[in-house]
Amino acid sequence: MKSNRLTFENFEGQFVTHGIDVIADPKNAGAVYIFAVNHLPNPAFVQASENERESIESARSQIELFHHVLHSKTVQHVRSIRHSLVYTPNDISAVSPEEFYVTNDHYYRDGLLRLIEDIWPFAKWSNIINVRISDMKAKDATAGLDASVAHSGLWNNNGLGAGRSDDEIVISSAVGGELYLGQLHAGNHTISIHTTIPFDTVTDNPSYYSDPYRSESDDASGFVVAGVSQGIYLGQTGHDINGKDPLQVWYTRQTSAGTWENKLLFEDDSSRIRTASAAVLVPIEPKGGSGRKQAWLFVTGFLSESMVAVQVDL
Ligand SMILES: *[C@@H]1O[C@H](CO)[C@@H](O)[C@H](O)[C@H]1NC(C)=O
Ligand SMILES: CC(=O)N[C@H]1CO[C@H](CO)[C@@H](O)[C@@H]1O
């Protein structure tokens, strides 16, 4: 229940984070790799005159790959990753230290077309890119890597997470209020969607909870999604330091009949925490044979000053 701030060992410069993913180091059980989006300013934009700027992208985002030995106080930069297909990176789901998927959340960075994407359900311009790294030591962010489009055509796909198995991925449509389950095809690095789970609220950044205490008759494994309950007001409240953004955290699991059962795990009117964009469950060991399944729920968001930890029944 304590958070630790890690110090960079060999990384300097700006770090404007967004989506991250953490995966185990396959060669060292006591270490992890961390992939993190870094929204850097475009040097060409910074140097350009006011007039020239109209035709130049303001951001040149990239992904940073770090390595961290658990319980140490530092994090080591492995390399930066930049590719022209990854233009508005949002969230990341890694399959290995050398391969990951990343969403481009909007095709247009600003202006009228971006607004249309947010309100028009047929404006499905966002996509998911698969990136493979062949040289973990490359100094040039664009060298020693390859990328291709893994999926396109979803409306404003946004959050990504690991699914129920190694070849499954979970994708959320932030404005559409849906979760998609997709199969990863290792041969051609593409994703095919096989299941859609509808929600009544904005869904962000999904995570999968695998119940370590499951039995044949009682499995609490499911997907957790957090979101703001009144996303429509975000345009106004987002600029107000004292603004209120109520939130909800949902949990969904498959019934024996194969349907999805959605359950509201937590909600707040913004007095405890403002916004929610990520939530995870951590199991609590069942005691006393009551059969009651409980977990710690951690919730935080893009305008949160802190993180909520609350014990919930599953
Ligand atoms: C990728 O491979 C899978 C499995 O072999 C196949 O079903 C799918 O159609 C392929 N996708 C593309 C775009 O080639
Ligand atoms: C990775 C990540 O944070 N994805 C989304 C989570 O939720 C926020 C708030 O809606 C989005 O801005 C992010 O794109």
mmCIF file of C-alpha atoms in Angstrom, residues 6-235:
data_model
loop_
_atom_site.group_PDB
_atom_site.id
_atom_site.type_symbol
_atom_site.label_atom_id
_atom_site.label_comp_id
_atom_site.label_asym_id
_atom_site.label_seq_id
_atom_site.Cartn_x
_atom_site.Cartn_y
_atom_site.Cartn_z
ATOM 1 C CA LEU A 6 11.627 5.547 -9.383
ATOM 2 C CA THR A 7 14.655 7.576 -10.459
ATOM 3 C CA PHE A 8 15.859 7.506 -14.061
ATOM 4 C CA GLU A 9 19.338 6.041 -14.419
ATOM 5 C CA ASN A 10 20.179 7.139 -17.944
ATOM 6 C CA PHE A 11 17.248 9.135 -19.248
ATOM 7 C CA GLU A 12 17.158 12.877 -19.615
ATOM 8 C CA GLY A 13 14.859 15.246 -21.325
ATOM 9 C CA GLN A 14 11.148 15.680 -21.458
ATOM 10 C CA PHE A 15 8.757 12.950 -20.417
ATOM 11 C CA VAL A 16 5.089 13.649 -21.104
ATOM 12 C CA THR A 17 3.469 10.354 -20.326
ATOM 13 C CA HIS A 18 0.202 8.760 -21.367
ATOM 14 C CA GLY A 19 -0.441 5.014 -21.757
ATOM 15 C CA ILE A 20 1.948 2.504 -20.215
ATOM 16 C CA ASP A 21 2.304 -1.253 -20.000
ATOM 17 C CA VAL A 22 4.448 -3.357 -17.715
ATOM 18 C CA ILE A 23 5.495 -6.905 -18.559
ATOM 19 C CA ALA A 24 7.709 -9.472 -16.897
ATOM 20 C CA ASP A 25 11.298 -9.795 -18.087
ATOM 21 C CA PRO A 26 11.377 -13.340 -19.553
ATOM 22 C CA LYS A 27 15.090 -13.626 -18.651
ATOM 23 C CA ASN A 28 14.876 -12.340 -15.075
ATOM 24 C CA ALA A 29 11.940 -13.215 -12.820
ATOM 25 C CA GLY A 30 12.809 -10.260 -10.573
ATOM 26 C CA ALA A 31 12.564 -7.593 -13.254
ATOM 27 C CA VAL A 32 10.066 -5.936 -15.587
ATOM 28 C CA TYR A 33 10.021 -3.969 -18.815
ATOM 29 C CA ILE A 34 7.959 -0.763 -18.907
ATOM 30 C CA PHE A 35 6.665 0.699 -22.174
ATOM 31 C CA ALA A 36 5.529 4.325 -21.923
ATOM 32 C CA VAL A 37 4.102 6.791 -24.439
ATOM 33 C CA ASN A 38 6.058 10.067 -24.484
ATOM 34 C CA HIS A 39 4.318 13.022 -26.175
ATOM 35 C CA LEU A 40 7.325 15.108 -27.162
ATOM 36 C CA PRO A 41 7.076 18.431 -28.972
ATOM 37 C CA ASN A 42 7.978 18.318 -32.654
ATOM 38 C CA PRO A 43 11.380 20.084 -33.036
ATOM 39 C CA ALA A 44 10.321 21.341 -36.484
ATOM 40 C CA PHE A 45 7.220 22.962 -34.948
ATOM 41 C CA VAL A 46 9.172 24.553 -32.111
ATOM 42 C CA GLN A 47 11.614 26.166 -34.575
ATOM 43 C CA ALA A 48 8.986 27.244 -37.104
ATOM 44 C CA SER A 49 7.502 30.731 -37.421
ATOM 45 C CA GLU A 50 3.889 31.416 -36.506
ATOM 46 C CA ASN A 51 2.784 31.161 -40.154
ATOM 47 C CA GLU A 52 4.679 27.974 -40.882
ATOM 48 C CA ARG A 53 3.218 26.294 -37.827
ATOM 49 C CA GLU A 54 -0.220 25.898 -39.402
ATOM 50 C CA SER A 55 1.038 23.095 -41.612
ATOM 51 C CA ILE A 56 3.330 21.387 -39.071
ATOM 52 C CA GLU A 57 2.318 18.834 -36.445
ATOM 53 C CA SER A 58 2.945 20.195 -32.943
ATOM 54 C CA ALA A 59 3.791 16.821 -31.390
ATOM 55 C CA ARG A 60 6.243 14.111 -32.344
ATOM 56 C CA SER A 61 5.303 11.353 -29.943
ATOM 57 C CA GLN A 62 7.367 8.269 -29.295
ATOM 58 C CA ILE A 63 7.484 5.280 -26.975
ATOM 59 C CA GLU A 64 10.128 4.869 -24.267
ATOM 60 C CA LEU A 65 11.181 1.393 -23.183
ATOM 61 C CA PHE A 66 12.533 1.021 -19.649
ATOM 62 C CA HIS A 67 13.837 -1.857 -17.540
ATOM 63 C CA HIS A 68 13.295 -2.029 -13.787
ATOM 64 C CA VAL A 69 14.625 -4.517 -11.250
ATOM 65 C CA LEU A 70 11.848 -5.000 -8.691
ATOM 66 C CA HIS A 71 12.457 -3.408 -5.282
ATOM 67 C CA SER A 72 15.294 -1.262 -6.660
ATOM 68 C CA LYS A 73 14.832 2.506 -6.680
ATOM 69 C CA THR A 74 15.759 3.128 -10.289
ATOM 70 C CA VAL A 75 14.587 2.550 -13.816
ATOM 71 C CA GLN A 76 16.918 2.144 -16.767
ATOM 72 C CA HIS A 77 16.160 3.465 -20.247
ATOM 73 C CA VAL A 78 16.530 0.737 -22.886
ATOM 74 C CA ARG A 79 15.664 2.716 -26.032
ATOM 75 C CA SER A 80 13.218 5.129 -27.673
ATOM 76 C CA ILE A 81 10.849 3.931 -30.390
ATOM 77 C CA ARG A 82 9.466 6.184 -33.130
ATOM 78 C CA HIS A 83 7.660 5.148 -36.315
ATOM 79 C CA SER A 84 5.553 7.100 -38.803
ATOM 80 C CA LEU A 85 2.586 4.727 -38.298
ATOM 81 C CA VAL A 86 2.505 5.634 -34.596
ATOM 82 C CA TYR A 87 1.335 9.272 -34.789
ATOM 83 C CA THR A 88 -1.074 9.818 -31.874
ATOM 84 C CA PRO A 89 -0.150 6.981 -29.489
ATOM 85 C CA ASN A 90 -2.493 6.482 -26.582
ATOM 86 C CA ASP A 91 -2.260 3.094 -24.926
ATOM 87 C CA ILE A 92 0.107 0.147 -25.158
ATOM 88 C CA SER A 93 -0.216 -3.596 -24.698
ATOM 89 C CA ALA A 94 3.070 -5.494 -24.861
ATOM 90 C CA VAL A 95 3.432 -9.142 -25.824
ATOM 91 C CA SER A 96 7.177 -9.348 -25.167
ATOM 92 C CA PRO A 97 10.084 -6.937 -24.653
ATOM 93 C CA GLU A 98 10.443 -6.908 -28.458
ATOM 94 C CA GLU A 99 6.810 -6.601 -29.522
ATOM 95 C CA PHE A 100 3.818 -4.454 -28.583
ATOM 96 C CA TYR A 101 0.508 -3.060 -29.814
ATOM 97 C CA VAL A 102 -0.307 0.650 -29.603
ATOM 98 C CA THR A 103 -3.496 2.597 -30.354
ATOM 99 C CA ASN A 104 -3.605 5.845 -32.331
ATOM 100 C CA ASP A 105 -6.610 7.390 -30.673
ATOM 101 C CA HIS A 106 -7.574 10.050 -33.204
ATOM 102 C CA TYR A 107 -6.561 10.421 -36.795
ATOM 103 C CA TYR A 108 -6.823 14.208 -36.664
ATOM 104 C CA ARG A 109 -4.978 15.942 -33.840
ATOM 105 C CA ASP A 110 -7.200 18.976 -33.693
ATOM 106 C CA GLY A 111 -9.758 21.054 -35.503
ATOM 107 C CA LEU A 112 -13.181 20.296 -36.858
ATOM 108 C CA LEU A 113 -12.433 16.754 -37.929
ATOM 109 C CA ARG A 114 -11.341 15.809 -34.434
ATOM 110 C CA LEU A 115 -14.647 17.102 -33.092
ATOM 111 C CA ILE A 116 -16.534 15.024 -35.651
ATOM 112 C CA GLU A 117 -14.698 11.911 -34.513
ATOM 113 C CA ASP A 118 -15.935 12.462 -30.972
ATOM 114 C CA ILE A 119 -19.612 12.827 -31.798
ATOM 115 C CA TRP A 120 -20.211 10.820 -34.950
ATOM 116 C CA PRO A 121 -20.338 7.030 -34.440
ATOM 117 C CA PHE A 122 -19.355 6.303 -38.035
ATOM 118 C CA ALA A 123 -16.134 8.248 -37.884
ATOM 119 C CA LYS A 124 -13.998 5.172 -37.278
ATOM 120 C CA TRP A 125 -10.608 6.577 -38.101
ATOM 121 C CA SER A 126 -8.497 5.285 -35.288
ATOM 122 C CA ASN A 127 -6.341 2.170 -35.488
ATOM 123 C CA ILE A 128 -3.985 -0.211 -33.687
ATOM 124 C CA ILE A 129 -0.359 -0.648 -34.740
ATOM 125 C CA ASN A 130 1.894 -3.643 -34.092
ATOM 126 C CA VAL A 131 5.565 -2.771 -33.487
ATOM 127 C CA ARG A 132 8.460 -5.270 -33.546
ATOM 128 C CA ILE A 133 11.910 -4.371 -32.266
ATOM 129 C CA SER A 134 14.913 -6.108 -33.830
ATOM 130 C CA ASP A 135 17.636 -4.063 -32.132
ATOM 131 C CA MET A 136 17.115 -3.378 -28.423
ATOM 132 C CA LYS A 137 20.319 -1.296 -28.321
ATOM 133 C CA ALA A 138 19.592 1.103 -31.196
ATOM 134 C CA LYS A 139 20.486 4.699 -30.336
ATOM 135 C CA ASP A 140 18.344 6.121 -33.143
ATOM 136 C CA ALA A 141 14.651 5.966 -32.141
ATOM 137 C CA THR A 142 13.643 5.020 -35.696
ATOM 138 C CA ALA A 143 16.260 2.264 -36.229
ATOM 139 C CA GLY A 144 16.017 -1.480 -35.621
ATOM 140 C CA LEU A 145 12.241 -1.745 -35.673
ATOM 141 C CA ASP A 146 9.327 -2.514 -37.931
ATOM 142 C CA ALA A 147 5.621 -1.690 -37.671
ATOM 143 C CA SER A 148 2.370 -2.516 -39.427
ATOM 144 C CA VAL A 149 -1.358 -1.847 -39.017
ATOM 145 C CA ALA A 150 -2.854 -4.593 -36.817
ATOM 146 C CA HIS A 151 -6.458 -3.384 -36.901
ATOM 147 C CA SER A 152 -8.436 -0.426 -38.157
ATOM 148 C CA GLY A 153 -12.097 0.550 -38.275
ATOM 149 C CA LEU A 154 -13.015 0.777 -34.589
ATOM 150 C CA TRP A 155 -14.597 3.970 -33.323
ATOM 151 C CA ASN A 156 -12.144 5.929 -31.242
ATOM 152 C CA ASN A 157 -10.317 2.911 -29.828
ATOM 153 C CA ASN A 158 -8.334 4.025 -26.942
ATOM 154 C CA GLY A 159 -7.372 1.737 -24.082
ATOM 155 C CA LEU A 160 -5.645 -1.627 -24.549
ATOM 156 C CA GLY A 161 -5.037 -4.442 -22.119
ATOM 157 C CA ALA A 162 -3.964 -8.061 -21.955
ATOM 158 C CA GLY A 163 -6.848 -10.522 -22.368
ATOM 159 C CA ARG A 164 -7.651 -13.891 -20.864
ATOM 160 C CA SER A 165 -4.854 -15.719 -22.704
ATOM 161 C CA ASP A 166 -1.543 -14.909 -24.411
ATOM 162 C CA ASP A 167 -3.237 -14.461 -27.765
ATOM 163 C CA GLU A 168 -6.121 -12.280 -26.609
ATOM 164 C CA ILE A 169 -6.253 -8.485 -26.317
ATOM 165 C CA VAL A 170 -8.956 -6.228 -24.857
ATOM 166 C CA ILE A 171 -9.672 -2.899 -26.548
ATOM 167 C CA SER A 172 -11.952 -0.116 -25.341
ATOM 168 C CA SER A 173 -13.810 2.514 -27.302
ATOM 169 C CA ALA A 174 -13.741 5.543 -24.998
ATOM 170 C CA VAL A 175 -16.706 7.358 -26.452
ATOM 171 C CA GLY A 176 -18.563 4.316 -27.710
ATOM 172 C CA GLY A 177 -18.861 2.632 -24.298
ATOM 173 C CA GLU A 178 -17.852 -0.790 -25.565
ATOM 174 C CA LEU A 179 -15.151 -3.338 -24.892
ATOM 175 C CA TYR A 180 -13.856 -5.527 -27.682
ATOM 176 C CA LEU A 181 -12.044 -8.817 -27.297
ATOM 177 C CA GLY A 182 -9.672 -9.623 -30.127
ATOM 178 C CA GLN A 183 -7.436 -12.488 -31.123
ATOM 179 C CA LEU A 184 -3.766 -11.738 -31.838
ATOM 180 C CA HIS A 185 -2.427 -13.478 -34.948
ATOM 181 C CA ALA A 186 1.278 -14.072 -34.396
ATOM 182 C CA GLY A 187 1.844 -14.969 -38.079
ATOM 183 C CA ASN A 188 0.749 -11.677 -39.670
ATOM 184 C CA HIS A 189 0.680 -9.411 -36.579
ATOM 185 C CA THR A 190 -3.003 -8.572 -36.954
ATOM 186 C CA ILE A 191 -5.982 -8.590 -34.571
ATOM 187 C CA SER A 192 -9.455 -9.937 -35.306
ATOM 188 C CA ILE A 193 -12.308 -8.912 -33.002
ATOM 189 C CA HIS A 194 -14.502 -11.792 -31.860
ATOM 190 C CA THR A 195 -16.588 -10.344 -28.990
ATOM 191 C CA THR A 196 -18.194 -6.991 -28.146
ATOM 192 C CA ILE A 197 -19.270 -6.184 -24.557
ATOM 193 C CA PRO A 198 -21.569 -3.133 -24.255
ATOM 194 C CA PHE A 199 -21.544 -0.708 -21.287
ATOM 195 C CA ASP A 200 -23.758 2.236 -20.387
ATOM 196 C CA THR A 201 -20.844 4.480 -19.623
ATOM 197 C CA VAL A 202 -17.614 5.735 -21.117
ATOM 198 C CA THR A 203 -15.054 2.946 -20.911
ATOM 199 C CA ASP A 204 -11.360 3.506 -20.613
ATOM 200 C CA ASN A 205 -8.230 1.499 -20.245
ATOM 201 C CA PRO A 206 -9.513 -2.007 -19.494
ATOM 202 C CA SER A 207 -7.678 -4.604 -17.406
ATOM 203 C CA TYR A 208 -8.250 -8.305 -16.920
ATOM 204 C CA TYR A 209 -8.515 -9.816 -13.453
ATOM 205 C CA SER A 210 -7.591 -13.474 -13.275
ATOM 206 C CA ASP A 211 -9.068 -14.993 -10.100
ATOM 207 C CA PRO A 212 -6.313 -17.087 -8.444
ATOM 208 C CA TYR A 213 -8.922 -18.685 -6.133
ATOM 209 C CA ARG A 214 -11.262 -19.821 -8.905
ATOM 210 C CA SER A 215 -12.902 -23.208 -8.887
ATOM 211 C CA GLU A 216 -14.980 -24.982 -11.497
ATOM 212 C CA SER A 217 -18.191 -23.621 -9.984
ATOM 213 C CA ASP A 218 -16.946 -20.207 -8.877
ATOM 214 C CA ASP A 219 -14.704 -18.072 -11.051
ATOM 215 C CA ALA A 220 -14.549 -14.347 -10.343
ATOM 216 C CA SER A 221 -12.235 -13.595 -13.290
ATOM 217 C CA GLY A 222 -13.412 -10.660 -15.359
ATOM 218 C CA PHE A 223 -12.631 -7.360 -17.055
ATOM 219 C CA VAL A 224 -12.464 -4.097 -15.119
ATOM 220 C CA VAL A 225 -13.078 -0.728 -16.784
ATOM 221 C CA ALA A 226 -13.094 2.752 -15.337
ATOM 222 C CA GLY A 227 -14.647 5.835 -16.830
ATOM 223 C CA VAL A 228 -16.113 9.257 -16.158
ATOM 224 C CA SER A 229 -19.903 9.047 -15.895
ATOM 225 C CA GLN A 230 -20.608 12.386 -17.588
ATOM 226 C CA GLY A 231 -17.938 12.544 -20.276
ATOM 227 C CA ILE A 232 -20.038 15.027 -22.204
ATOM 228 C CA TYR A 233 -19.116 17.776 -19.706
ATOM 229 C CA LEU A 234 -15.379 17.078 -19.779
ATOM 230 C CA GLY A 235 -14.763 19.804 -22.339
#
